[in-house]
Amino acid sequence: METLRQFLPSFFQHLPLYPEQASTVAPAVDALYLAWVALSLIFSVLIVGATVYLGVRYRRRRVGDAGEADFEAPAVELLSMAVPFVIAMAMFVWGTKVYIDLRRPPEDAVEYFAFGKQWMWKYQHPNGLRQINDLTIPVDTPIKMTLASEDVLHAFFVPAFRVKQDVVPGRYNVVWFEATKTGQFRMFCAEYCGTDHSKMGGIVTVLEKEEYEAWLRGEGQPTASPAAAGEDLFTSLACSTCHGVEDSERGPSLHGLFGSEVRLASGTTIEVDERYLRESILNPLQKVRPGYLPLMPTYAGQVTEEQVVSLVTYIKGLTAPPAPEAGLAEVAGG
């Protein structure tokens, strides 16, 4: 299988309409695709060939001839079912592995943000630097791209990286990639999003890590990072009035909340992830926790999608306060 991954893509990568490979996942995606094409061609030839052969070999030669079953071959029938089944299951397992690899960013992936808006892409680097349509990234660095839409359905698509992910209004999606070569690669919106959909694209520029750092410095003073911007917004919106370090009567603490499981007033238990935090900001009455009155106002229409992402990023970084040591607790109690 490893030989197939290496040979087939290198053999076909210079064909017209076949984009070059420029990411770690591209060889696996191409090998899977080409394997399906090869299997389809092989079975197409076998089926057409058998149809033509049997049609000629057993054609009616005289008027009134009727075909008869010459023999029974249960082994052949079983084999004709078993072979496609085994091939289909093998391809299913292979495809599932590729899909899982595409859906799970590495633990050390650096988080970037992309916002789709008719008809442009807005990117934000980890240090807060922003770009419009064109994106600059370092080579050999796994990148987790958190995607959000400010209006309609879009899709983030970089053919050379073999990654495509829908950008759906009202939710966050994630795509990850690791560029393996420097250069410039086209990116597109792959979902029709309006009149100027065809113009919604840009260039992904991949630089060596040292060149990327120099490019960041050359872009001037970046704006606040998403977490820092979220902290400023958290303060300006007076969120700390209800959400302090510890739970209060007005609202629960947000420290250490991300990644945990909470019980709702409906009795269900859900995991606190980016979607839950976003919904709690824009539609706080949808999922209320027991013991708290529905006092939180909605911020829908008051904050932009970028500001929501900043708030979510800030809340994700709020760690739980350390538990007091037993000895200090006793002294304080005494």
Coordinates of C-alpha atoms in Angstrom, one line a residue:
M1 CA 0.0 0.0 0.0
E2 CA 2.9 2.4 0.8
T3 CA 4.4 1.6 -2.6
L4 CA 1.1 2.4 -4.2
R5 CA 0.9 5.8 -2.4
Q6 CA 4.3 6.7 -3.6
F7 CA 4.2 5.4 -7.2
L8 CA 0.7 6.3 -8.5
P9 CA 0.7 10.0 -7.4
S10 CA 4.2 10.6 -8.8
F11 CA 3.2 9.0 -12.1
F12 CA 0.0 11.0 -12.6
Q13 CA 0.8 14.3 -10.9
H14 CA 1.9 16.0 -14.1
L15 CA -1.2 15.2 -16.0
P16 CA -3.5 18.1 -17.0
L17 CA -6.1 19.0 -14.4
Y18 CA -4.1 17.1 -11.8
P19 CA -2.9 19.6 -9.2
E20 CA 0.5 19.1 -7.6
Q21 CA 0.9 17.7 -4.1
A22 CA 1.9 20.2 -1.5
S23 CA 0.7 18.8 1.9
T24 CA 1.2 15.8 4.1
V25 CA -2.2 14.4 3.4
A26 CA -2.1 14.8 -0.4
P27 CA -0.3 11.5 -1.2
A28 CA -2.8 9.5 0.8
V29 CA -5.8 11.2 -0.8
D30 CA -4.4 10.7 -4.3
A31 CA -3.6 7.1 -3.7
L32 CA -7.1 6.4 -2.5
Y33 CA -8.6 8.2 -5.5
L34 CA -6.4 6.6 -8.1
A35 CA -7.0 3.1 -6.5
W36 CA -10.8 3.7 -7.0
V37 CA -10.3 4.8 -10.6
A38 CA -8.1 1.8 -11.3
L39 CA -10.6 -0.6 -9.8
S40 CA -13.4 1.0 -11.7
L41 CA -11.5 0.7 -15.0
I42 CA -10.6 -2.9 -14.3
F43 CA -14.1 -4.0 -13.5
S44 CA -15.5 -2.0 -16.4
V45 CA -13.2 -3.8 -18.8
L46 CA -14.0 -7.2 -17.3
I47 CA -17.8 -6.6 -17.3
V48 CA -17.9 -5.2 -20.9
G49 CA -15.5 -7.9 -22.1
A50 CA -17.6 -10.6 -20.5
T51 CA -20.8 -9.2 -21.9
V52 CA -19.4 -9.0 -25.4
Y53 CA -17.9 -12.5 -25.2
L54 CA -21.0 -14.2 -23.8
G55 CA -23.2 -12.3 -26.3
V56 CA -21.2 -13.6 -29.2
R57 CA -20.5 -17.0 -27.8
Y58 CA -24.0 -17.9 -26.9
R59 CA -25.9 -15.8 -29.5
R60 CA -29.0 -17.4 -31.1
R61 CA -27.9 -19.0 -34.4
R62 CA -31.3 -20.2 -35.6
V63 CA -34.8 -19.0 -35.3
G64 CA -36.5 -20.9 -32.5
D65 CA -33.3 -21.7 -30.5
A66 CA -33.8 -21.5 -26.8
G67 CA -31.1 -21.2 -24.3
E68 CA -30.6 -23.9 -21.7
A69 CA -28.6 -24.0 -18.4
D70 CA -25.7 -26.2 -19.2
F71 CA -24.5 -26.6 -15.6
E72 CA -24.7 -25.1 -12.1
A73 CA -21.6 -23.5 -10.5
P74 CA -22.4 -22.3 -7.0
A75 CA -18.7 -21.9 -6.3
V76 CA -18.4 -19.4 -9.1
E77 CA -21.5 -17.5 -7.8
L78 CA -20.1 -17.4 -4.3
L79 CA -16.8 -16.2 -5.6
S80 CA -18.5 -13.5 -7.7
M81 CA -20.1 -12.1 -4.5
A82 CA -17.1 -12.6 -2.2
V83 CA -14.5 -10.9 -4.2
P84 CA -16.4 -7.6 -4.7
F85 CA -17.4 -7.7 -1.0
V86 CA -13.8 -8.1 0.2
I87 CA -12.6 -5.3 -2.2
A88 CA -15.4 -3.0 -1.1
M89 CA -14.6 -3.6 2.6
A90 CA -10.9 -3.1 2.1
M91 CA -11.5 0.2 0.3
F92 CA -14.0 1.2 3.0
V93 CA -11.4 0.7 5.7
W94 CA -8.8 2.5 3.7
G95 CA -11.1 5.4 3.0
T96 CA -12.2 5.6 6.7
K97 CA -8.6 5.9 7.8
V98 CA -7.9 8.7 5.3
Y99 CA -11.1 10.5 6.4
I100 CA -10.1 10.2 10.1
D101 CA -6.6 11.5 9.4
L102 CA -8.1 14.5 7.6
R103 CA -10.6 15.2 10.4
R104 CA -8.2 15.1 13.4
P105 CA -5.7 17.9 13.6
P106 CA -2.4 17.0 15.4
E107 CA -2.0 18.0 19.0
D108 CA 0.8 20.5 18.1
A109 CA -1.2 22.2 15.3
V110 CA -1.2 26.0 15.3
E111 CA -4.6 27.6 15.2
Y112 CA -5.5 30.1 12.5
F113 CA -8.9 31.5 11.8
A114 CA -10.8 32.1 8.5
F115 CA -14.0 34.0 8.0
G116 CA -16.0 33.7 4.8
K117 CA -18.0 36.7 3.7
Q118 CA -19.5 37.6 0.3
W119 CA -17.1 37.7 -1.5
M120 CA -13.9 37.5 0.4
W121 CA -11.9 35.6 2.9
K122 CA -10.6 37.1 6.1
Y123 CA -7.8 35.4 7.8
Q124 CA -6.3 35.9 11.3
H125 CA -2.9 34.6 12.4
P126 CA -2.2 33.4 16.0
N127 CA -0.5 36.8 16.8
G128 CA -3.6 38.7 15.6
L129 CA -2.2 39.7 12.2
R130 CA -5.0 39.8 9.6
Q131 CA -5.0 39.2 5.8
I132 CA -7.7 39.5 3.1
N133 CA -8.0 36.7 0.5
D134 CA -4.3 35.9 0.4
L135 CA -2.9 33.8 3.2
T136 CA 0.8 33.4 4.2
I137 CA 1.9 30.3 6.3
P138 CA 5.1 28.6 7.3
V139 CA 6.2 25.3 5.7
D140 CA 6.3 22.0 7.6
T141 CA 3.9 23.4 10.3
P142 CA 0.6 21.7 11.0
I143 CA -2.1 24.3 10.8
K144 CA -5.6 24.0 12.3
M145 CA -8.0 26.4 10.5
T146 CA -11.1 27.3 12.4
L147 CA -13.8 28.3 9.8
A148 CA -16.8 30.6 10.2
S149 CA -19.2 32.3 7.9
E150 CA -20.6 35.8 8.3
D151 CA -23.4 35.4 5.8
V152 CA -24.1 32.4 3.6
L153 CA -22.6 28.9 2.9
H154 CA -19.0 28.9 1.7
A155 CA -16.3 26.3 1.3
F156 CA -12.6 26.5 1.9
F157 CA -10.7 24.6 -0.8
V158 CA -7.0 24.3 -1.6
P159 CA -6.5 21.8 -4.3
A160 CA -2.8 21.4 -3.8
F161 CA -3.4 20.5 -0.2
R162 CA -6.3 18.2 -1.0
V163 CA -8.4 19.8 1.7
K164 CA -12.0 21.1 1.3
Q165 CA -14.4 22.0 4.1
D166 CA -17.8 23.7 4.1
V167 CA -18.1 26.9 6.0
V168 CA -21.6 26.9 7.4
P169 CA -23.4 29.9 8.9
G170 CA -24.1 29.5 12.6
R171 CA -21.4 27.0 13.4
Y172 CA -17.7 26.3 13.4
N173 CA -15.9 23.8 11.2
V174 CA -12.3 22.9 11.3
V175 CA -9.8 21.8 8.6
W176 CA -6.1 21.2 9.0
F177 CA -3.2 20.8 6.7
E178 CA 0.6 20.9 6.7
A179 CA 2.4 22.3 3.7
T180 CA 5.4 20.3 2.5
K181 CA 6.8 22.7 0.0
T182 CA 7.2 26.4 -0.4
G183 CA 5.5 28.4 -3.2
Q184 CA 2.1 29.9 -4.1
F185 CA -1.0 27.8 -4.3
R186 CA -4.5 28.8 -5.4
M187 CA -7.5 28.5 -3.0
F188 CA -11.1 28.8 -3.8
C189 CA -14.6 29.0 -2.4
A190 CA -16.1 25.7 -3.6
E191 CA -19.8 26.5 -2.8
Y192 CA -21.9 28.8 -4.8
C193 CA -22.4 31.9 -2.6
G194 CA -23.8 34.6 -4.9
T195 CA -23.1 36.8 -7.9
D196 CA -19.4 37.1 -7.4
H197 CA -18.7 33.6 -6.2
S198 CA -16.2 33.0 -8.9
K199 CA -14.1 35.9 -7.7
M200 CA -13.9 34.6 -4.1
G201 CA -10.5 33.1 -3.9
G202 CA -6.9 33.9 -3.3
I203 CA -3.3 32.7 -3.0
V204 CA -1.8 30.6 -0.2
T205 CA 1.9 31.6 0.1
V206 CA 4.1 29.0 1.9
L207 CA 7.4 30.3 3.2
E208 CA 10.3 28.8 5.0
K209 CA 9.9 29.2 8.8
E210 CA 12.6 31.8 9.1
E211 CA 11.2 33.7 6.1
Y212 CA 7.7 33.5 7.7
E213 CA 9.0 35.0 10.9
A214 CA 10.7 37.8 9.0
W215 CA 7.5 38.4 7.0
L216 CA 5.5 38.7 10.2
R217 CA 8.0 41.3 11.5
G218 CA 7.9 43.2 8.2
E219 CA 4.1 43.5 8.4
G220 CA 4.3 45.9 11.2
Q221 CA 2.7 45.9 14.6
P222 CA -0.1 43.3 14.5
T223 CA -3.4 43.7 16.2
A224 CA -4.2 41.9 19.4
S225 CA -4.3 38.1 19.3
P226 CA -7.7 36.5 19.3
A227 CA -7.4 35.6 23.0
A228 CA -6.3 39.2 24.0
A229 CA -9.1 40.7 21.9
G230 CA -11.5 38.4 23.5
E231 CA -10.3 39.4 27.0
D232 CA -10.8 43.1 26.1
L233 CA -14.3 42.4 24.8
F234 CA -15.1 40.2 27.8
T235 CA -14.3 43.2 30.0
S236 CA -16.1 45.8 27.9
L237 CA -19.3 43.8 27.8
A238 CA -19.1 43.4 31.6
C239 CA -19.2 39.6 31.3
S240 CA -17.2 39.3 34.6
T241 CA -20.2 40.8 36.4
C242 CA -21.9 37.4 36.2
H243 CA -19.0 35.1 35.3
G244 CA -16.3 35.3 37.9
V245 CA -13.6 33.0 39.0
E246 CA -16.1 31.0 41.0
D247 CA -19.8 30.2 40.5
S248 CA -22.2 32.9 41.7
E249 CA -26.0 33.2 41.8
R250 CA -26.0 35.2 38.6
G251 CA -24.0 32.8 36.5
P252 CA -21.5 30.0 36.5
S253 CA -17.7 30.4 36.4
L254 CA -16.1 30.0 33.0
H255 CA -12.7 29.0 34.3
G256 CA -11.9 25.4 33.4
L257 CA -15.3 25.1 31.7
F258 CA -14.1 24.3 28.2
G259 CA -13.8 20.6 27.5
S260 CA -15.9 19.6 30.5
E261 CA -19.4 18.2 30.6
V262 CA -22.4 20.2 32.0
R263 CA -25.9 19.3 32.8
L264 CA -28.7 21.4 31.4
A265 CA -32.1 22.2 32.9
S266 CA -33.6 19.8 30.4
G267 CA -31.8 17.0 32.1
T268 CA -29.4 16.3 29.2
T269 CA -25.6 16.4 29.5
I270 CA -23.4 18.0 26.8
E271 CA -19.7 18.7 26.3
V272 CA -18.6 22.3 26.4
D273 CA -17.0 22.9 23.0
E274 CA -16.8 25.9 20.6
R275 CA -20.3 25.4 19.3
Y276 CA -21.8 25.4 22.8
L277 CA -19.9 28.6 23.8
R278 CA -21.0 30.3 20.6
E279 CA -24.6 29.4 21.1
S280 CA -24.4 30.5 24.7
I281 CA -23.2 33.9 23.5
L282 CA -25.7 34.4 20.7
N283 CA -28.7 32.4 22.0
P284 CA -28.2 32.0 25.8
L285 CA -31.8 30.9 26.5
Q286 CA -31.4 27.8 24.3
K287 CA -29.4 25.8 26.8
V288 CA -29.8 27.0 30.4
R289 CA -28.0 25.2 33.2
P290 CA -30.1 24.2 36.3
G291 CA -30.0 26.6 39.2
Y292 CA -29.6 29.8 37.2
L293 CA -32.3 32.2 36.0
P294 CA -32.4 33.1 32.3
L295 CA -30.8 36.5 32.9
M296 CA -28.1 36.6 30.2
P297 CA -29.0 38.8 27.2
T298 CA -28.3 37.7 23.7
Y299 CA -25.4 39.4 21.9
A300 CA -26.7 38.4 18.4
G301 CA -26.3 41.5 16.2
Q302 CA -24.1 43.2 18.8
V303 CA -20.9 41.3 18.1
T304 CA -19.4 40.2 14.8
E305 CA -18.4 36.7 14.0
E306 CA -14.8 37.6 14.5
Q307 CA -15.6 39.0 17.9
V308 CA -17.5 35.8 18.9
V309 CA -14.4 33.8 17.9
S310 CA -12.3 36.0 20.0
L311 CA -14.6 35.6 23.0
V312 CA -14.6 31.8 22.5
T313 CA -10.8 31.7 22.2
Y314 CA -10.5 33.7 25.4
I315 CA -12.9 31.5 27.3
K316 CA -11.1 28.4 26.1
G317 CA -8.0 29.6 27.7
L318 CA -9.5 30.2 31.1
T319 CA -8.1 27.6 33.4
A320 CA -9.6 26.4 36.6
P321 CA -8.2 28.1 39.7
P322 CA -5.8 25.9 41.7
A323 CA -7.4 24.1 44.7
P324 CA -6.1 25.4 48.0
E325 CA -3.7 23.1 49.9
A326 CA -5.1 21.4 53.0
G327 CA -2.7 23.1 55.3
L328 CA -3.5 26.6 54.0
A329 CA -7.2 25.9 54.2
E330 CA -6.9 24.9 57.8
V331 CA -4.9 28.0 58.7
A332 CA -7.5 30.2 56.9
G333 CA -10.3 28.5 58.7
G334 CA -8.6 28.9 62.1

